[in-house]
Amino acid sequence: MHKITTRILAPSAALIALVLIFLAPTAFSQDDMVEVPTSAFTVLERPAVKFEHDNHNELAGLDDCVVCHHGQTDAGLMDMENSSEGESCDSCHPVNPENGKTPLMRAYHRQCITCHTDGLKGPVVCGECHKD
Ligand code: HEC
Ligand code: HEC
Ligand code: HEC
Ligand code: HEC
């Protein structure tokens, strides 16, 4: 009796361990991102924007992370040489910044809509991005 239970339990424990190993690193990564994070906005006027990070970038042929994840120079300018991947946009673009810096909503609209308009591909109308 005892032997049978161990035989059944041993492989399933190994399986659980395996599943955990694969889940852990991706749990909060861009692989499972299905919408743009909205936690920085206290109130949402529009439905959160659907954005499947990896799918989007594959479809759009975007291999260069810095296209979206630019950094910041010592002088406080946009740095297109150094990627800030892993840092959220709102860490540099608050919702209500001081002295003429780009606010979070405008940062998103400029980046997303400009590329869609320039490339004549991807949504440009409010309701196409802010879908219920
Ligand atoms: C290409 C996609 C895109 C289009 C088109 C777009 N937005 Fe957005 N918008 C975003 C993203 C991304 C955010 C930040 C994440 C979020 O709010 O889901 C955002 C944020 C916002 C916010 C701040 C968050 C909130 O819900 O209060 C408002 C307001 C907003 N957009 C209104 C609009 C309006 C109005 C239009 C049309 C004139 C529009 N957007 C078109 C992508 C888009
Ligand atoms: C089309 C624009 C775009 C491209 C290209 C892009 N990303 Fe992102 N990525 C985003 C947006 C938007 C977020 C959400 C940012 C936030 O949380 O404020 C994000 C989030 C992330 C996150 C999660 C951490 C975070 O910032 O919240 C990682 C990690 C990441 N991206 C890595 C990459 C890597 C690596 C590449 C290149 C292979 C890449 N990204 C290319 C737009 C992009
Ligand atoms: C490490 C800091 C940093 C991060 C992270 C960052 N930015 Fe920026 N970004 C800047 C700086 C600095 C500027 C120039 C000053 C300003 O406009 O606020 C800038 C400017 C911009 C501009 C204006 C460009 C123009 O043509 O005027 C857009 C759009 C923008 N960022 C979008 C984003 C988006 C979207 C994300 C997240 C995917 C992001 N930024 C992440 C630092 C950052
Ligand atoms: C540098 C260019 C570029 C940037 C920046 C960009 N996109 Fe796109 N996007 C594209 C292209 C190209 C397509 C069309 C892909 C196709 O279907 O061929 C697209 C398609 C889409 C689509 C429809 C396909 C899908 O993935 O569901 C959505 C939604 C979208 N983009 C949202 C966004 C949002 C939100 C942002 C800003 C966080 C953004 N995009 C930034 C180039 C870009």
Tab-separated table of C-alpha atoms and ligand atoms in Angstrom:
chain	number	residue	atom	x	y	z
A	1	MET	CA	0.000	0.000	0.000
A	2	HIS	CA	2.702	2.440	1.076
A	3	LYS	CA	4.778	1.669	-2.022
A	4	ILE	CA	1.947	2.398	-4.399
A	5	THR	CA	1.365	5.881	-2.981
A	6	THR	CA	5.022	6.836	-3.272
A	7	ARG	CA	5.089	5.642	-6.855
A	8	ILE	CA	2.132	7.816	-7.689
A	9	LEU	CA	3.271	10.810	-5.664
A	10	ALA	CA	6.931	10.890	-6.682
A	11	PRO	CA	6.396	11.669	-10.368
A	12	SER	CA	3.685	14.220	-9.687
A	13	ALA	CA	5.923	16.110	-7.261
A	14	ALA	CA	8.598	16.210	-9.952
A	15	LEU	CA	6.026	17.488	-12.418
A	16	ILE	CA	4.891	20.244	-10.068
A	17	ALA	CA	8.513	21.291	-9.537
A	18	LEU	CA	9.019	21.392	-13.303
A	19	VAL	CA	5.892	23.454	-13.866
A	20	LEU	CA	6.988	25.912	-11.168
A	21	ILE	CA	10.436	26.283	-12.713
A	22	PHE	CA	8.894	27.242	-16.044
A	23	LEU	CA	6.224	29.512	-14.596
A	24	ALA	CA	8.328	31.451	-12.112
A	25	PRO	CA	10.492	33.568	-14.442
A	26	THR	CA	7.637	34.429	-16.815
A	27	ALA	CA	4.979	35.124	-14.190
A	28	PHE	CA	5.259	38.916	-14.492
A	29	SER	CA	7.237	39.259	-17.693
A	30	GLN	CA	6.299	40.744	-21.032
A	31	ASP	CA	5.486	37.260	-22.452
A	32	ASP	CA	2.093	37.263	-20.783
A	33	MET	CA	1.404	40.957	-21.077
A	34	VAL	CA	-2.047	41.347	-22.618
A	35	GLU	CA	-2.586	45.025	-21.891
A	36	VAL	CA	-0.536	48.112	-21.155
A	37	PRO	CA	-0.212	48.478	-17.351
A	38	THR	CA	-2.517	51.231	-16.088
A	39	SER	CA	-1.758	51.330	-12.349
A	40	ALA	CA	-0.148	54.799	-12.597
A	41	PHE	CA	-3.462	56.357	-13.609
A	42	THR	CA	-5.648	56.843	-10.560
A	43	VAL	CA	-8.894	56.913	-12.515
A	44	LEU	CA	-9.345	55.442	-15.996
A	45	GLU	CA	-11.496	57.410	-18.408
A	46	ARG	CA	-11.106	54.742	-21.095
A	47	PRO	CA	-10.889	50.955	-21.106
A	48	ALA	CA	-7.313	49.680	-20.689
A	49	VAL	CA	-5.456	49.228	-23.983
A	50	LYS	CA	-4.945	45.694	-25.232
A	51	PHE	CA	-1.277	45.084	-25.965
A	52	GLU	CA	0.150	41.596	-26.278
A	53	HIS	CA	3.782	42.665	-25.943
A	54	ASP	CA	5.618	39.824	-27.657
A	55	ASN	CA	2.911	39.137	-30.266
A	56	HIS	CA	2.661	42.798	-31.144
A	57	ASN	CA	6.387	43.172	-31.614
A	58	GLU	CA	6.655	40.030	-33.687
A	59	LEU	CA	3.761	41.085	-35.941
A	60	ALA	CA	5.212	44.585	-36.276
A	61	GLY	CA	8.741	43.258	-36.888
A	62	LEU	CA	10.226	45.217	-33.978
A	63	ASP	CA	13.462	43.566	-32.793
A	64	ASP	CA	15.099	46.676	-31.389
A	65	CYS	CA	13.854	47.234	-27.863
A	66	VAL	CA	15.084	50.833	-27.703
A	67	VAL	CA	12.455	51.863	-30.266
A	68	CYS	CA	10.040	51.890	-27.302
A	69	HIS	CA	12.315	51.499	-24.255
A	70	HIS	CA	14.602	54.522	-24.650
A	71	GLY	CA	16.735	55.652	-21.756
A	72	GLN	CA	17.602	59.013	-20.268
A	73	THR	CA	20.847	60.945	-20.664
A	74	ASP	CA	22.586	62.709	-17.753
A	75	ALA	CA	21.215	65.953	-19.180
A	76	GLY	CA	17.650	64.591	-18.847
A	77	LEU	CA	17.151	64.067	-22.583
A	78	MET	CA	15.814	61.022	-24.376
A	79	ASP	CA	18.607	58.476	-24.874
A	80	MET	CA	18.161	56.320	-27.967
A	81	GLU	CA	21.474	54.486	-27.393
A	82	ASN	CA	20.614	52.853	-24.074
A	83	SER	CA	17.551	50.687	-23.595
A	84	SER	CA	15.436	51.007	-20.437
A	85	GLU	CA	13.671	47.667	-20.926
A	86	GLY	CA	12.450	46.424	-17.554
A	87	GLU	CA	11.705	49.959	-16.347
A	88	SER	CA	8.106	51.089	-16.560
A	89	CYS	CA	7.303	54.182	-18.621
A	90	ASP	CA	5.831	55.909	-15.601
A	91	SER	CA	9.144	55.669	-13.721
A	92	CYS	CA	10.315	58.517	-15.987
A	93	HIS	CA	6.964	59.847	-17.210
A	94	PRO	CA	4.675	60.656	-14.279
A	95	VAL	CA	1.005	61.320	-14.986
A	96	ASN	CA	1.504	64.965	-13.955
A	97	PRO	CA	5.176	65.912	-14.479
A	98	GLU	CA	6.783	69.245	-13.691
A	99	ASN	CA	8.147	71.791	-16.156
A	100	GLY	CA	7.255	70.708	-19.659
A	101	LYS	CA	8.253	67.057	-19.443
A	102	THR	CA	6.154	64.509	-21.357
A	103	PRO	CA	3.235	63.255	-19.218
A	104	LEU	CA	2.455	59.537	-19.199
A	105	MET	CA	-0.642	59.631	-21.407
A	106	ARG	CA	1.089	61.757	-24.006
A	107	ALA	CA	4.169	59.527	-23.895
A	108	TYR	CA	2.005	56.551	-24.822
A	109	HIS	CA	-0.049	58.371	-27.426
A	110	ARG	CA	3.042	59.860	-29.081
A	111	GLN	CA	4.904	56.595	-29.189
A	112	CYS	CA	2.073	54.270	-30.191
A	113	ILE	CA	0.057	56.480	-32.523
A	114	THR	CA	3.042	58.105	-34.263
A	115	CYS	CA	4.429	54.767	-35.386
A	116	HIS	CA	1.030	53.483	-36.501
A	117	THR	CA	0.420	56.684	-38.469
A	118	ASP	CA	3.890	56.776	-40.018
A	119	GLY	CA	3.820	53.107	-40.963
A	120	LEU	CA	0.163	53.199	-42.055
A	121	LYS	CA	-0.324	50.092	-39.916
A	122	GLY	CA	-1.875	49.519	-36.498
A	123	PRO	CA	-4.796	51.312	-34.772
A	124	VAL	CA	-4.992	55.129	-34.692
A	125	VAL	CA	-8.591	55.694	-33.566
A	126	CYS	CA	-9.453	55.908	-29.834
A	127	GLY	CA	-11.869	52.982	-29.806
A	128	GLU	CA	-9.487	50.696	-31.681
A	129	CYS	CA	-6.966	50.861	-28.827
A	130	HIS	CA	-9.269	51.550	-25.869
A	131	LYS	CA	-11.545	48.549	-26.454
A	132	ASP	CA	-14.032	47.231	-23.908
B	1	HEC	C1	-2.463	53.367	-30.535
B	1	HEC	C2	-3.275	53.171	-29.353
B	1	HEC	C3	-4.011	54.334	-28.765
B	1	HEC	C4	-4.900	55.177	-29.384
B	1	HEC	C5	-5.296	55.215	-30.857
B	1	HEC	C6	-5.430	56.031	-28.350
B	1	HEC	N1	-4.862	55.720	-27.142
B	1	HEC	FE1	-5.327	56.568	-25.332
B	1	HEC	N2	-3.874	55.456	-24.432
B	1	HEC	C7	-3.127	54.481	-25.068
B	1	HEC	C8	-2.268	53.855	-24.073
B	1	HEC	C9	-1.281	52.737	-24.359
B	1	HEC	C10	-2.549	54.470	-22.843
B	1	HEC	C11	-1.949	54.128	-21.466
B	1	HEC	C12	-2.511	52.776	-20.987
B	1	HEC	C13	-4.008	52.758	-20.800
B	1	HEC	O1	-4.602	53.772	-20.376
B	1	HEC	O2	-4.616	51.693	-21.068
B	1	HEC	C14	-3.567	55.482	-23.103
B	1	HEC	C15	-4.106	56.304	-22.135
B	1	HEC	C16	-5.164	57.153	-22.327
B	1	HEC	C17	-5.810	57.935	-21.287
B	1	HEC	C18	-5.364	58.007	-19.823
B	1	HEC	C19	-5.887	56.807	-19.065
B	1	HEC	C20	-7.383	56.858	-18.865
B	1	HEC	O3	-8.087	55.933	-19.330
B	1	HEC	O4	-7.887	57.817	-18.236
B	1	HEC	C21	-6.855	58.608	-21.871
B	1	HEC	C22	-7.839	59.541	-21.202
B	1	HEC	C23	-6.831	58.270	-23.293
B	1	HEC	N3	-5.788	57.402	-23.534
B	1	HEC	C24	-7.729	58.757	-24.223
B	1	HEC	C25	-7.639	58.520	-25.594
B	1	HEC	C26	-8.472	59.185	-26.599
B	1	HEC	C27	-9.576	60.193	-26.291
B	1	HEC	C28	-8.064	58.711	-27.824
B	1	HEC	C29	-8.535	59.146	-29.203
B	1	HEC	C30	-8.447	60.579	-29.484
B	1	HEC	C31	-6.995	57.741	-27.585
B	1	HEC	N4	-6.764	57.664	-26.229
B	1	HEC	C32	-6.357	57.035	-28.572
B	1	HEC	C33	-3.181	54.108	-26.383
B	1	HEC	C34	-3.988	54.690	-27.348
B	2	HEC	C1	6.196	48.688	-29.392
B	2	HEC	C2	6.885	49.095	-28.201
B	2	HEC	C3	7.733	48.089	-27.467
B	2	HEC	C4	8.799	47.363	-27.951
B	2	HEC	C5	9.387	47.349	-29.346
B	2	HEC	C6	9.314	46.613	-26.826
B	2	HEC	N1	8.557	46.868	-25.705
B	2	HEC	FE1	8.827	46.103	-23.850
B	2	HEC	N2	7.193	47.096	-23.169
B	2	HEC	C7	6.475	48.011	-23.906
B	2	HEC	C8	5.470	48.616	-23.057
B	2	HEC	C9	4.475	49.674	-23.464
B	2	HEC	C10	5.612	48.018	-21.773
B	2	HEC	C11	4.856	48.360	-20.493
B	2	HEC	C12	5.661	49.442	-19.820
B	2	HEC	C13	5.181	49.821	-18.467
B	2	HEC	O1	4.948	48.945	-17.627
B	2	HEC	O2	5.085	51.021	-18.195
B	2	HEC	C14	6.710	47.065	-21.890
B	2	HEC	C15	7.186	46.268	-20.853
B	2	HEC	C16	8.308	45.489	-20.919
B	2	HEC	C17	8.840	44.736	-19.819
B	2	HEC	C18	8.188	44.596	-18.441
B	2	HEC	C19	8.763	45.557	-17.482
B	2	HEC	C20	8.108	46.873	-17.614
B	2	HEC	O3	8.709	47.807	-18.202
B	2	HEC	O4	6.968	47.024	-17.126
B	2	HEC	C21	9.987	44.143	-20.224
B	2	HEC	C22	10.919	43.240	-19.437
B	2	HEC	C23	10.155	44.505	-21.635
B	2	HEC	N3	9.116	45.319	-22.018
B	2	HEC	C24	11.205	44.076	-22.419
B	2	HEC	C25	11.332	44.344	-23.759
B	2	HEC	C26	12.407	43.820	-24.595
B	2	HEC	C27	13.529	42.913	-24.103
B	2	HEC	C28	12.177	44.291	-25.858
B	2	HEC	C29	12.977	44.024	-27.124
B	2	HEC	C30	13.154	42.633	-27.473
B	2	HEC	C31	10.957	45.103	-25.810
B	2	HEC	N4	10.491	45.113	-24.518
B	2	HEC	C32	10.409	45.764	-26.891
B	2	HEC	C33	6.650	48.318	-25.224
B	2	HEC	C34	7.591	47.774	-26.054
B	3	HEC	C1	14.771	56.100	-18.152
B	3	HEC	C2	13.743	57.096	-18.314
B	3	HEC	C3	12.704	56.877	-19.389
B	3	HEC	C4	11.901	55.785	-19.566
B	3	HEC	C5	11.877	54.499	-18.768
B	3	HEC	C6	11.001	56.119	-20.647
B	3	HEC	N1	11.266	57.377	-21.105
B	3	HEC	FE1	10.283	58.404	-22.555
B	3	HEC	N2	11.516	59.994	-22.343
B	3	HEC	C7	12.489	60.101	-21.390
B	3	HEC	C8	13.102	61.440	-21.449
B	3	HEC	C9	14.217	61.928	-20.550
B	3	HEC	C10	12.444	62.133	-22.479
B	3	HEC	C11	12.679	63.587	-22.927
B	3	HEC	C12	12.026	64.537	-21.914
B	3	HEC	C13	10.542	64.473	-21.931
B	3	HEC	O1	9.951	64.648	-23.023
B	3	HEC	O2	9.923	64.217	-20.870
B	3	HEC	C14	11.437	61.203	-23.021
B	3	HEC	C15	10.577	61.499	-24.047
B	3	HEC	C16	9.584	60.661	-24.484
B	3	HEC	C17	8.663	60.995	-25.562
B	3	HEC	C18	8.628	62.304	-26.323
B	3	HEC	C19	9.409	62.169	-27.568
B	3	HEC	C20	9.285	63.391	-28.430
B	3	HEC	O3	9.331	63.207	-29.635
B	3	HEC	O4	9.155	64.492	-27.894
B	3	HEC	C21	7.838	59.923	-25.721
B	3	HEC	C22	6.729	59.785	-26.742
B	3	HEC	C23	8.211	58.933	-24.732
B	3	HEC	N3	9.296	59.406	-24.015
B	3	HEC	C24	7.560	57.726	-24.553
B	3	HEC	C25	7.949	56.741	-23.626
B	3	HEC	C26	7.272	55.459	-23.430
B	3	HEC	C27	6.016	55.050	-24.134
B	3	HEC	C28	7.985	54.772	-22.490
B	3	HEC	C29	7.780	53.355	-22.003
B	3	HEC	C30	7.691	52.321	-23.032
B	3	HEC	C31	9.090	55.621	-22.088
B	3	HEC	N4	9.030	56.795	-22.782
B	3	HEC	C32	10.031	55.278	-21.129
B	3	HEC	C33	12.875	59.134	-20.496
B	3	HEC	C34	12.303	57.875	-20.364
B	4	HEC	C1	7.680	51.391	-33.984
B	4	HEC	C2	6.336	51.095	-34.431
B	4	HEC	C3	5.240	50.767	-33.456
B	4	HEC	C4	5.076	51.206	-32.162
B	4	HEC	C5	5.973	52.118	-31.351
B	4	HEC	C6	3.822	50.635	-31.699
B	4	HEC	N1	3.247	49.883	-32.679
B	4	HEC	FE1	1.435	48.930	-32.559
B	4	HEC	N2	1.707	48.185	-34.432
B	4	HEC	C7	2.776	48.475	-35.259
B	4	HEC	C8	2.588	47.788	-36.535
B	4	HEC	C9	3.537	47.816	-37.724
B	4	HEC	C10	1.368	47.084	-36.426
B	4	HEC	C11	0.701	46.197	-37.496
B	4	HEC	C12	1.186	44.780	-37.352
B	4	HEC	C13	0.549	43.911	-38.424
B	4	HEC	O1	-0.574	43.477	-38.197
B	4	HEC	O2	1.181	43.748	-39.455
B	4	HEC	C14	0.827	47.368	-35.086
B	4	HEC	C15	-0.358	46.848	-34.615
B	4	HEC	C16	-0.913	47.132	-33.391
B	4	HEC	C17	-2.151	46.578	-32.888
B	4	HEC	C18	-3.055	45.582	-33.613
B	4	HEC	C19	-2.388	44.221	-33.609
B	4	HEC	C20	-2.259	43.668	-32.215
B	4	HEC	O3	-1.122	43.431	-31.788
B	4	HEC	O4	-3.290	43.492	-31.556
B	4	HEC	C21	-2.352	47.111	-31.631
B	4	HEC	C22	-3.503	46.848	-30.696
B	4	HEC	C23	-1.223	47.985	-31.356
B	4	HEC	N3	-0.372	47.985	-32.450
B	4	HEC	C24	-1.056	48.686	-30.179
B	4	HEC	C25	0.084	49.436	-29.871
B	4	HEC	C26	0.294	50.135	-28.615
B	4	HEC	C27	-0.693	50.162	-27.466
B	4	HEC	C28	1.515	50.734	-28.707
B	4	HEC	C29	2.206	51.585	-27.672
B	4	HEC	C30	2.430	50.983	-26.375
B	4	HEC	C31	2.067	50.413	-30.004
B	4	HEC	N4	1.175	49.626	-30.680
B	4	HEC	C32	3.299	50.855	-30.452
B	4	HEC	C33	3.849	49.268	-34.972
B	4	HEC	C34	4.081	49.930	-33.768
